[in-house]
Amino acid sequence: MVQASAPGKCILFGEHAVVYGQPAVAVAIDQRMSVGLEPSDVWRIDGMRFDPSRHPHVEALKQRLWKDGPPLAIKIHGDIPPASGLGSSAALSVAASAALRCARGRQIKDDDWAEGWTAASPEDAYSGPWELKKGDFVEVGAKAVDVDECAILAHAVEATAQGGRASPLDSSVCAHGGCIVLSDKIENDLNWIYSRSLNGVSWEVHSVELPKSTEDVWLVIGNTGIHAPTSQQVAYVASLIEEHPDRIREIETIGIISRRGITALVEGNMENVGRAMSENHLMLRNLGISCPELESLISAAAPSSLGVKLTGAGGGGCMIALTRNPKETSEAIELAGGRTLISRIAAQGMTVDFEGESTLWNPFE
Ligand code: MEV
């Protein structure tokens, strides 16, 4: 059995605008998805026959990392509610990439990885199965797993599921954990990790060391229970801008608010972080991606919070409240009909949690 897990995420600033290259900030949350793999006679997910149409992310990863490999029984579990804007699909994709990569092992040739992220160009992850180059196969277990590789694979499969429009925000934060900032340029005050580009949009991906003061605040996540597919919400914003090109200014304003939020986060000024979150929400509401249920949870949480906003694609899903009183805020949201989760800001990224029989497929045998 090989098992890997990855955290969900909350977007603090910049959802939707990030699809157009504006800066955005996301943090990993305490809730996680875990993927376990075992050899099997036929492909199964959670005991049922694997149906690629029900699990498009797993299917896309299988095509990239496990083409022609032996069947596996896949076990998925976790406490991230699906389709709620908390990155459940990105966390699943990252954890599945890590588990598949660990189970496939990796070859080493001339002291270097013979295939995979370090040898392949990033575009390969987007285009499909990776070419195998014959080399010396070694069992390397969890060491075969590379965080950047899992992030890029998860982005590739998210993009496929979202009709080609997906920023690398969810995939990066679910892989790396902590706090991730995307921007259209390299930000000197932040730790730049890599560049990504897809369909003509480029992002510079950074990680942010959060100051101590972020440890005294919590995120209370309020779930409306309404499922709103990200692809539809992203397509709605795209059509809005196509019909009214001047509304791109609202997207740019979200970018300006995100920048203010990033400065406040780095300084550890949580009052200003909260203020920027609430302003960001007003812009998202104007764009038409909130809904009455989100608004009622947001109004309920506001009096006990530093800042409140919807998080993720909107149209349902979740809101978040940044608060020093998680119990009070959580009770207020529940009274208004939401289901709550509480998380600290910036949880640990992906991990390989267990590797018994770690190599389940040697493609060169
Ligand atoms: C979804 O969690 C965030 C969006 O900005 C889409 C994306 O970044 O790909 C709505």
PDB file of N, CA, C and O and ligand atoms in Angstrom, residues 9 11 14-20 24 84-87 155 158-159 162 165-170 182 203 230-231 233-234 237 289 311-314, ligand 1:
ATOM      1  N   LYS A   9      -7.519  24.097   0.468  1.00  0.00           N
ATOM      2  CA  LYS A   9      -7.041  25.483   0.481  1.00  0.00           C
ATOM      3  C   LYS A   9      -8.202  26.475   0.618  1.00  0.00           C
ATOM      4  O   LYS A   9      -9.363  26.137   0.320  1.00  0.00           O
ATOM      5  N   ILE A  11      -8.864  30.533  -0.571  1.00  0.00           N
ATOM      6  CA  ILE A  11      -8.294  31.713  -1.237  1.00  0.00           C
ATOM      7  C   ILE A  11      -8.614  32.937  -0.379  1.00  0.00           C
ATOM      8  O   ILE A  11      -9.785  33.199  -0.070  1.00  0.00           O
ATOM      9  N   GLY A  14      -8.217  37.292  -4.446  1.00  0.00           N
ATOM     10  CA  GLY A  14      -7.917  37.238  -5.878  1.00  0.00           C
ATOM     11  C   GLY A  14      -8.526  36.130  -6.702  1.00  0.00           C
ATOM     12  O   GLY A  14      -8.131  35.961  -7.859  1.00  0.00           O
ATOM     13  N   GLU A  15      -9.497  35.336  -6.148  1.00  0.00           N
ATOM     14  CA  GLU A  15     -10.089  34.310  -7.014  1.00  0.00           C
ATOM     15  C   GLU A  15     -10.729  34.974  -8.229  1.00  0.00           C
ATOM     16  O   GLU A  15     -11.114  36.142  -8.193  1.00  0.00           O
ATOM     17  N   HIS A  16     -10.862  34.263  -9.266  1.00  0.00           N
ATOM     18  CA  HIS A  16     -11.337  34.717 -10.583  1.00  0.00           C
ATOM     19  C   HIS A  16     -10.363  35.696 -11.243  1.00  0.00           C
ATOM     20  O   HIS A  16      -9.950  35.461 -12.378  1.00  0.00           O
ATOM     21  N   ALA A  17      -9.957  36.768 -10.509  1.00  0.00           N
ATOM     22  CA  ALA A  17      -9.033  37.726 -11.118  1.00  0.00           C
ATOM     23  C   ALA A  17      -7.717  37.027 -11.491  1.00  0.00           C
ATOM     24  O   ALA A  17      -7.062  37.389 -12.476  1.00  0.00           O
ATOM     25  N   VAL A  18      -7.352  36.003 -10.714  1.00  0.00           N
ATOM     26  CA  VAL A  18      -6.090  35.299 -10.966  1.00  0.00           C
ATOM     27  C   VAL A  18      -6.105  34.595 -12.325  1.00  0.00           C
ATOM     28  O   VAL A  18      -5.066  34.422 -12.957  1.00  0.00           O
ATOM     29  N   VAL A  19      -7.286  34.218 -12.786  1.00  0.00           N
ATOM     30  CA  VAL A  19      -7.392  33.553 -14.089  1.00  0.00           C
ATOM     31  C   VAL A  19      -6.932  34.517 -15.190  1.00  0.00           C
ATOM     32  O   VAL A  19      -6.484  34.100 -16.252  1.00  0.00           O
ATOM     33  N   TYR A  20      -7.029  35.843 -14.900  1.00  0.00           N
ATOM     34  CA  TYR A  20      -6.617  36.867 -15.871  1.00  0.00           C
ATOM     35  C   TYR A  20      -5.242  37.441 -15.535  1.00  0.00           C
ATOM     36  O   TYR A  20      -4.892  38.527 -15.987  1.00  0.00           O
ATOM     37  N   ALA A  24      -2.959  36.835  -6.507  1.00  0.00           N
ATOM     38  CA  ALA A  24      -3.905  36.146  -5.624  1.00  0.00           C
ATOM     39  C   ALA A  24      -3.139  35.434  -4.517  1.00  0.00           C
ATOM     40  O   ALA A  24      -1.956  35.119  -4.675  1.00  0.00           O
ATOM     41  N   SER A  84     -16.832  22.676  -3.131  1.00  0.00           N
ATOM     42  CA  SER A  84     -17.239  23.750  -2.226  1.00  0.00           C
ATOM     43  C   SER A  84     -16.221  24.880  -2.216  1.00  0.00           C
ATOM     44  O   SER A  84     -16.265  25.742  -1.348  1.00  0.00           O
ATOM     45  N   GLY A  85     -15.267  24.866  -3.142  1.00  0.00           N
ATOM     46  CA  GLY A  85     -14.291  25.966  -3.218  1.00  0.00           C
ATOM     47  C   GLY A  85     -13.106  25.781  -2.291  1.00  0.00           C
ATOM     48  O   GLY A  85     -12.308  26.702  -2.105  1.00  0.00           O
ATOM     49  N   LEU A  86     -12.976  24.595  -1.696  1.00  0.00           N
ATOM     50  CA  LEU A  86     -11.876  24.380  -0.744  1.00  0.00           C
ATOM     51  C   LEU A  86     -10.756  23.527  -1.341  1.00  0.00           C
ATOM     52  O   LEU A  86      -9.934  22.968  -0.617  1.00  0.00           O
ATOM     53  N   GLY A  87     -10.752  23.412  -2.644  1.00  0.00           N
ATOM     54  CA  GLY A  87      -9.620  22.744  -3.300  1.00  0.00           C
ATOM     55  C   GLY A  87      -9.650  21.233  -3.192  1.00  0.00           C
ATOM     56  O   GLY A  87      -8.594  20.596  -3.276  1.00  0.00           O
ATOM     57  N   HIS A 155      -2.042  20.847 -11.717  1.00  0.00           N
ATOM     58  CA  HIS A 155      -2.498  21.986 -12.524  1.00  0.00           C
ATOM     59  C   HIS A 155      -2.957  21.509 -13.894  1.00  0.00           C
ATOM     60  O   HIS A 155      -3.997  21.939 -14.399  1.00  0.00           O
ATOM     61  N   GLU A 158      -6.350  19.852 -13.519  1.00  0.00           N
ATOM     62  CA  GLU A 158      -7.374  20.857 -13.181  1.00  0.00           C
ATOM     63  C   GLU A 158      -7.753  21.637 -14.436  1.00  0.00           C
ATOM     64  O   GLU A 158      -8.920  21.922 -14.681  1.00  0.00           O
ATOM     65  N   ALA A 159      -6.722  21.988 -15.216  1.00  0.00           N
ATOM     66  CA  ALA A 159      -6.964  22.772 -16.434  1.00  0.00           C
ATOM     67  C   ALA A 159      -7.831  21.972 -17.400  1.00  0.00           C
ATOM     68  O   ALA A 159      -8.768  22.512 -17.994  1.00  0.00           O
ATOM     69  N   GLN A 162     -11.342  22.101 -16.185  1.00  0.00           N
ATOM     70  CA  GLN A 162     -11.961  23.429 -16.242  1.00  0.00           C
ATOM     71  C   GLN A 162     -11.935  24.009 -17.659  1.00  0.00           C
ATOM     72  O   GLN A 162     -11.924  25.219 -17.840  1.00  0.00           O
ATOM     73  N   ARG A 165      -9.212  26.703 -18.680  1.00  0.00           N
ATOM     74  CA  ARG A 165      -9.027  27.919 -17.892  1.00  0.00           C
ATOM     75  C   ARG A 165      -8.826  27.549 -16.431  1.00  0.00           C
ATOM     76  O   ARG A 165      -9.795  27.304 -15.707  1.00  0.00           O
ATOM     77  N   ALA A 166      -7.587  27.473 -15.989  1.00  0.00           N
ATOM     78  CA  ALA A 166      -7.342  27.221 -14.566  1.00  0.00           C
ATOM     79  C   ALA A 166      -6.022  27.856 -14.211  1.00  0.00           C
ATOM     80  O   ALA A 166      -5.024  27.690 -14.917  1.00  0.00           O
ATOM     81  N   SER A 167      -6.034  28.591 -13.119  1.00  0.00           N
ATOM     82  CA  SER A 167      -4.762  29.133 -12.649  1.00  0.00           C
ATOM     83  C   SER A 167      -4.058  28.036 -11.851  1.00  0.00           C
ATOM     84  O   SER A 167      -4.701  27.069 -11.429  1.00  0.00           O
ATOM     85  N   PRO A 168      -2.754  28.170 -11.615  1.00  0.00           N
ATOM     86  CA  PRO A 168      -2.066  27.155 -10.812  1.00  0.00           C
ATOM     87  C   PRO A 168      -2.176  27.416  -9.306  1.00  0.00           C
ATOM     88  O   PRO A 168      -1.422  26.856  -8.525  1.00  0.00           O
ATOM     89  N   LEU A 169      -3.150  28.260  -8.898  1.00  0.00           N
ATOM     90  CA  LEU A 169      -3.227  28.632  -7.476  1.00  0.00           C
ATOM     91  C   LEU A 169      -3.564  27.426  -6.597  1.00  0.00           C
ATOM     92  O   LEU A 169      -2.843  27.108  -5.651  1.00  0.00           O
ATOM     93  N   ASP A 170      -4.666  26.743  -6.920  1.00  0.00           N
ATOM     94  CA  ASP A 170      -5.093  25.621  -6.073  1.00  0.00           C
ATOM     95  C   ASP A 170      -4.027  24.520  -6.047  1.00  0.00           C
ATOM     96  O   ASP A 170      -3.669  24.006  -4.992  1.00  0.00           O
ATOM     97  N   LEU A 182       0.335  34.189  -6.124  1.00  0.00           N
ATOM     98  CA  LEU A 182       0.552  34.212  -7.573  1.00  0.00           C
ATOM     99  C   LEU A 182       0.555  35.655  -8.019  1.00  0.00           C
ATOM    100  O   LEU A 182      -0.223  36.465  -7.499  1.00  0.00           O
ATOM    101  N   TRP A 203       1.943  33.067 -14.824  1.00  0.00           N
ATOM    102  CA  TRP A 203       1.908  33.377 -13.398  1.00  0.00           C
ATOM    103  C   TRP A 203       3.284  33.103 -12.802  1.00  0.00           C
ATOM    104  O   TRP A 203       3.920  32.106 -13.138  1.00  0.00           O
ATOM    105  N   THR A 230     -16.798  24.895 -10.491  1.00  0.00           N
ATOM    106  CA  THR A 230     -15.840  25.963 -10.798  1.00  0.00           C
ATOM    107  C   THR A 230     -15.858  26.307 -12.280  1.00  0.00           C
ATOM    108  O   THR A 230     -15.831  27.479 -12.658  1.00  0.00           O
ATOM    109  N   SER A 231     -15.934  25.257 -13.128  1.00  0.00           N
ATOM    110  CA  SER A 231     -15.867  25.510 -14.574  1.00  0.00           C
ATOM    111  C   SER A 231     -16.990  26.457 -15.003  1.00  0.00           C
ATOM    112  O   SER A 231     -16.778  27.370 -15.799  1.00  0.00           O
ATOM    113  N   GLN A 233     -18.597  28.705 -13.133  1.00  0.00           N
ATOM    114  CA  GLN A 233     -18.382  30.045 -12.575  1.00  0.00           C
ATOM    115  C   GLN A 233     -17.301  30.789 -13.371  1.00  0.00           C
ATOM    116  O   GLN A 233     -17.430  31.970 -13.654  1.00  0.00           O
ATOM    117  N   VAL A 234     -16.237  30.054 -13.734  1.00  0.00           N
ATOM    118  CA  VAL A 234     -15.146  30.654 -14.506  1.00  0.00           C
ATOM    119  C   VAL A 234     -15.658  31.048 -15.896  1.00  0.00           C
ATOM    120  O   VAL A 234     -15.368  32.133 -16.403  1.00  0.00           O
ATOM    121  N   VAL A 237     -17.762  34.315 -15.689  1.00  0.00           N
ATOM    122  CA  VAL A 237     -16.950  35.546 -15.642  1.00  0.00           C
ATOM    123  C   VAL A 237     -16.360  35.831 -17.026  1.00  0.00           C
ATOM    124  O   VAL A 237     -16.354  36.977 -17.488  1.00  0.00           O
ATOM    125  N   ILE A 289     -20.886  36.871  -8.614  1.00  0.00           N
ATOM    126  CA  ILE A 289     -20.578  35.466  -8.330  1.00  0.00           C
ATOM    127  C   ILE A 289     -20.893  35.047  -6.889  1.00  0.00           C
ATOM    128  O   ILE A 289     -20.600  33.925  -6.499  1.00  0.00           O
ATOM    129  N   THR A 311     -15.085  32.365  -0.788  1.00  0.00           N
ATOM    130  CA  THR A 311     -13.771  31.849  -1.153  1.00  0.00           C
ATOM    131  C   THR A 311     -13.922  30.805  -2.247  1.00  0.00           C
ATOM    132  O   THR A 311     -14.850  30.005  -2.216  1.00  0.00           O
ATOM    133  N   GLY A 312     -13.051  30.896  -3.258  1.00  0.00           N
ATOM    134  CA  GLY A 312     -13.152  29.941  -4.366  1.00  0.00           C
ATOM    135  C   GLY A 312     -14.031  30.507  -5.465  1.00  0.00           C
ATOM    136  O   GLY A 312     -14.135  31.715  -5.651  1.00  0.00           O
ATOM    137  N   ALA A 313     -14.706  29.609  -6.169  1.00  0.00           N
ATOM    138  CA  ALA A 313     -15.409  30.032  -7.380  1.00  0.00           C
ATOM    139  C   ALA A 313     -16.720  30.756  -7.117  1.00  0.00           C
ATOM    140  O   ALA A 313     -17.241  31.447  -7.985  1.00  0.00           O
ATOM    141  N   GLY A 314     -17.317  30.622  -5.924  1.00  0.00           N
ATOM    142  CA  GLY A 314     -18.575  31.301  -5.602  1.00  0.00           C
ATOM    143  C   GLY A 314     -19.788  30.612  -6.205  1.00  0.00           C
ATOM    144  O   GLY A 314     -19.706  29.463  -6.653  1.00  0.00           O
TER     145      GLY A 314
HETATM  146  C1  MEV B   1     -11.108  28.340  -7.813  1.00  0.00           C
HETATM  147  O1  MEV B   1     -10.727  27.802  -6.567  1.00  0.00           O
HETATM  148  C2  MEV B   1     -10.397  29.625  -8.063  1.00  0.00           C
HETATM  149  C3  MEV B   1     -10.721  30.324  -9.387  1.00  0.00           C
HETATM  150  O2  MEV B   1      -9.973  31.531  -9.371  1.00  0.00           O
HETATM  151  C4  MEV B   1     -10.368  29.478 -10.583  1.00  0.00           C
HETATM  152  C5  MEV B   1      -8.869  29.307 -10.789  1.00  0.00           C
HETATM  153  O3  MEV B   1      -8.062  30.024 -10.178  1.00  0.00           O
HETATM  154  O4  MEV B   1      -8.520  28.434 -11.620  1.00  0.00           O
HETATM  155  C6  MEV B   1     -12.192  30.689  -9.466  1.00  0.00           C
END
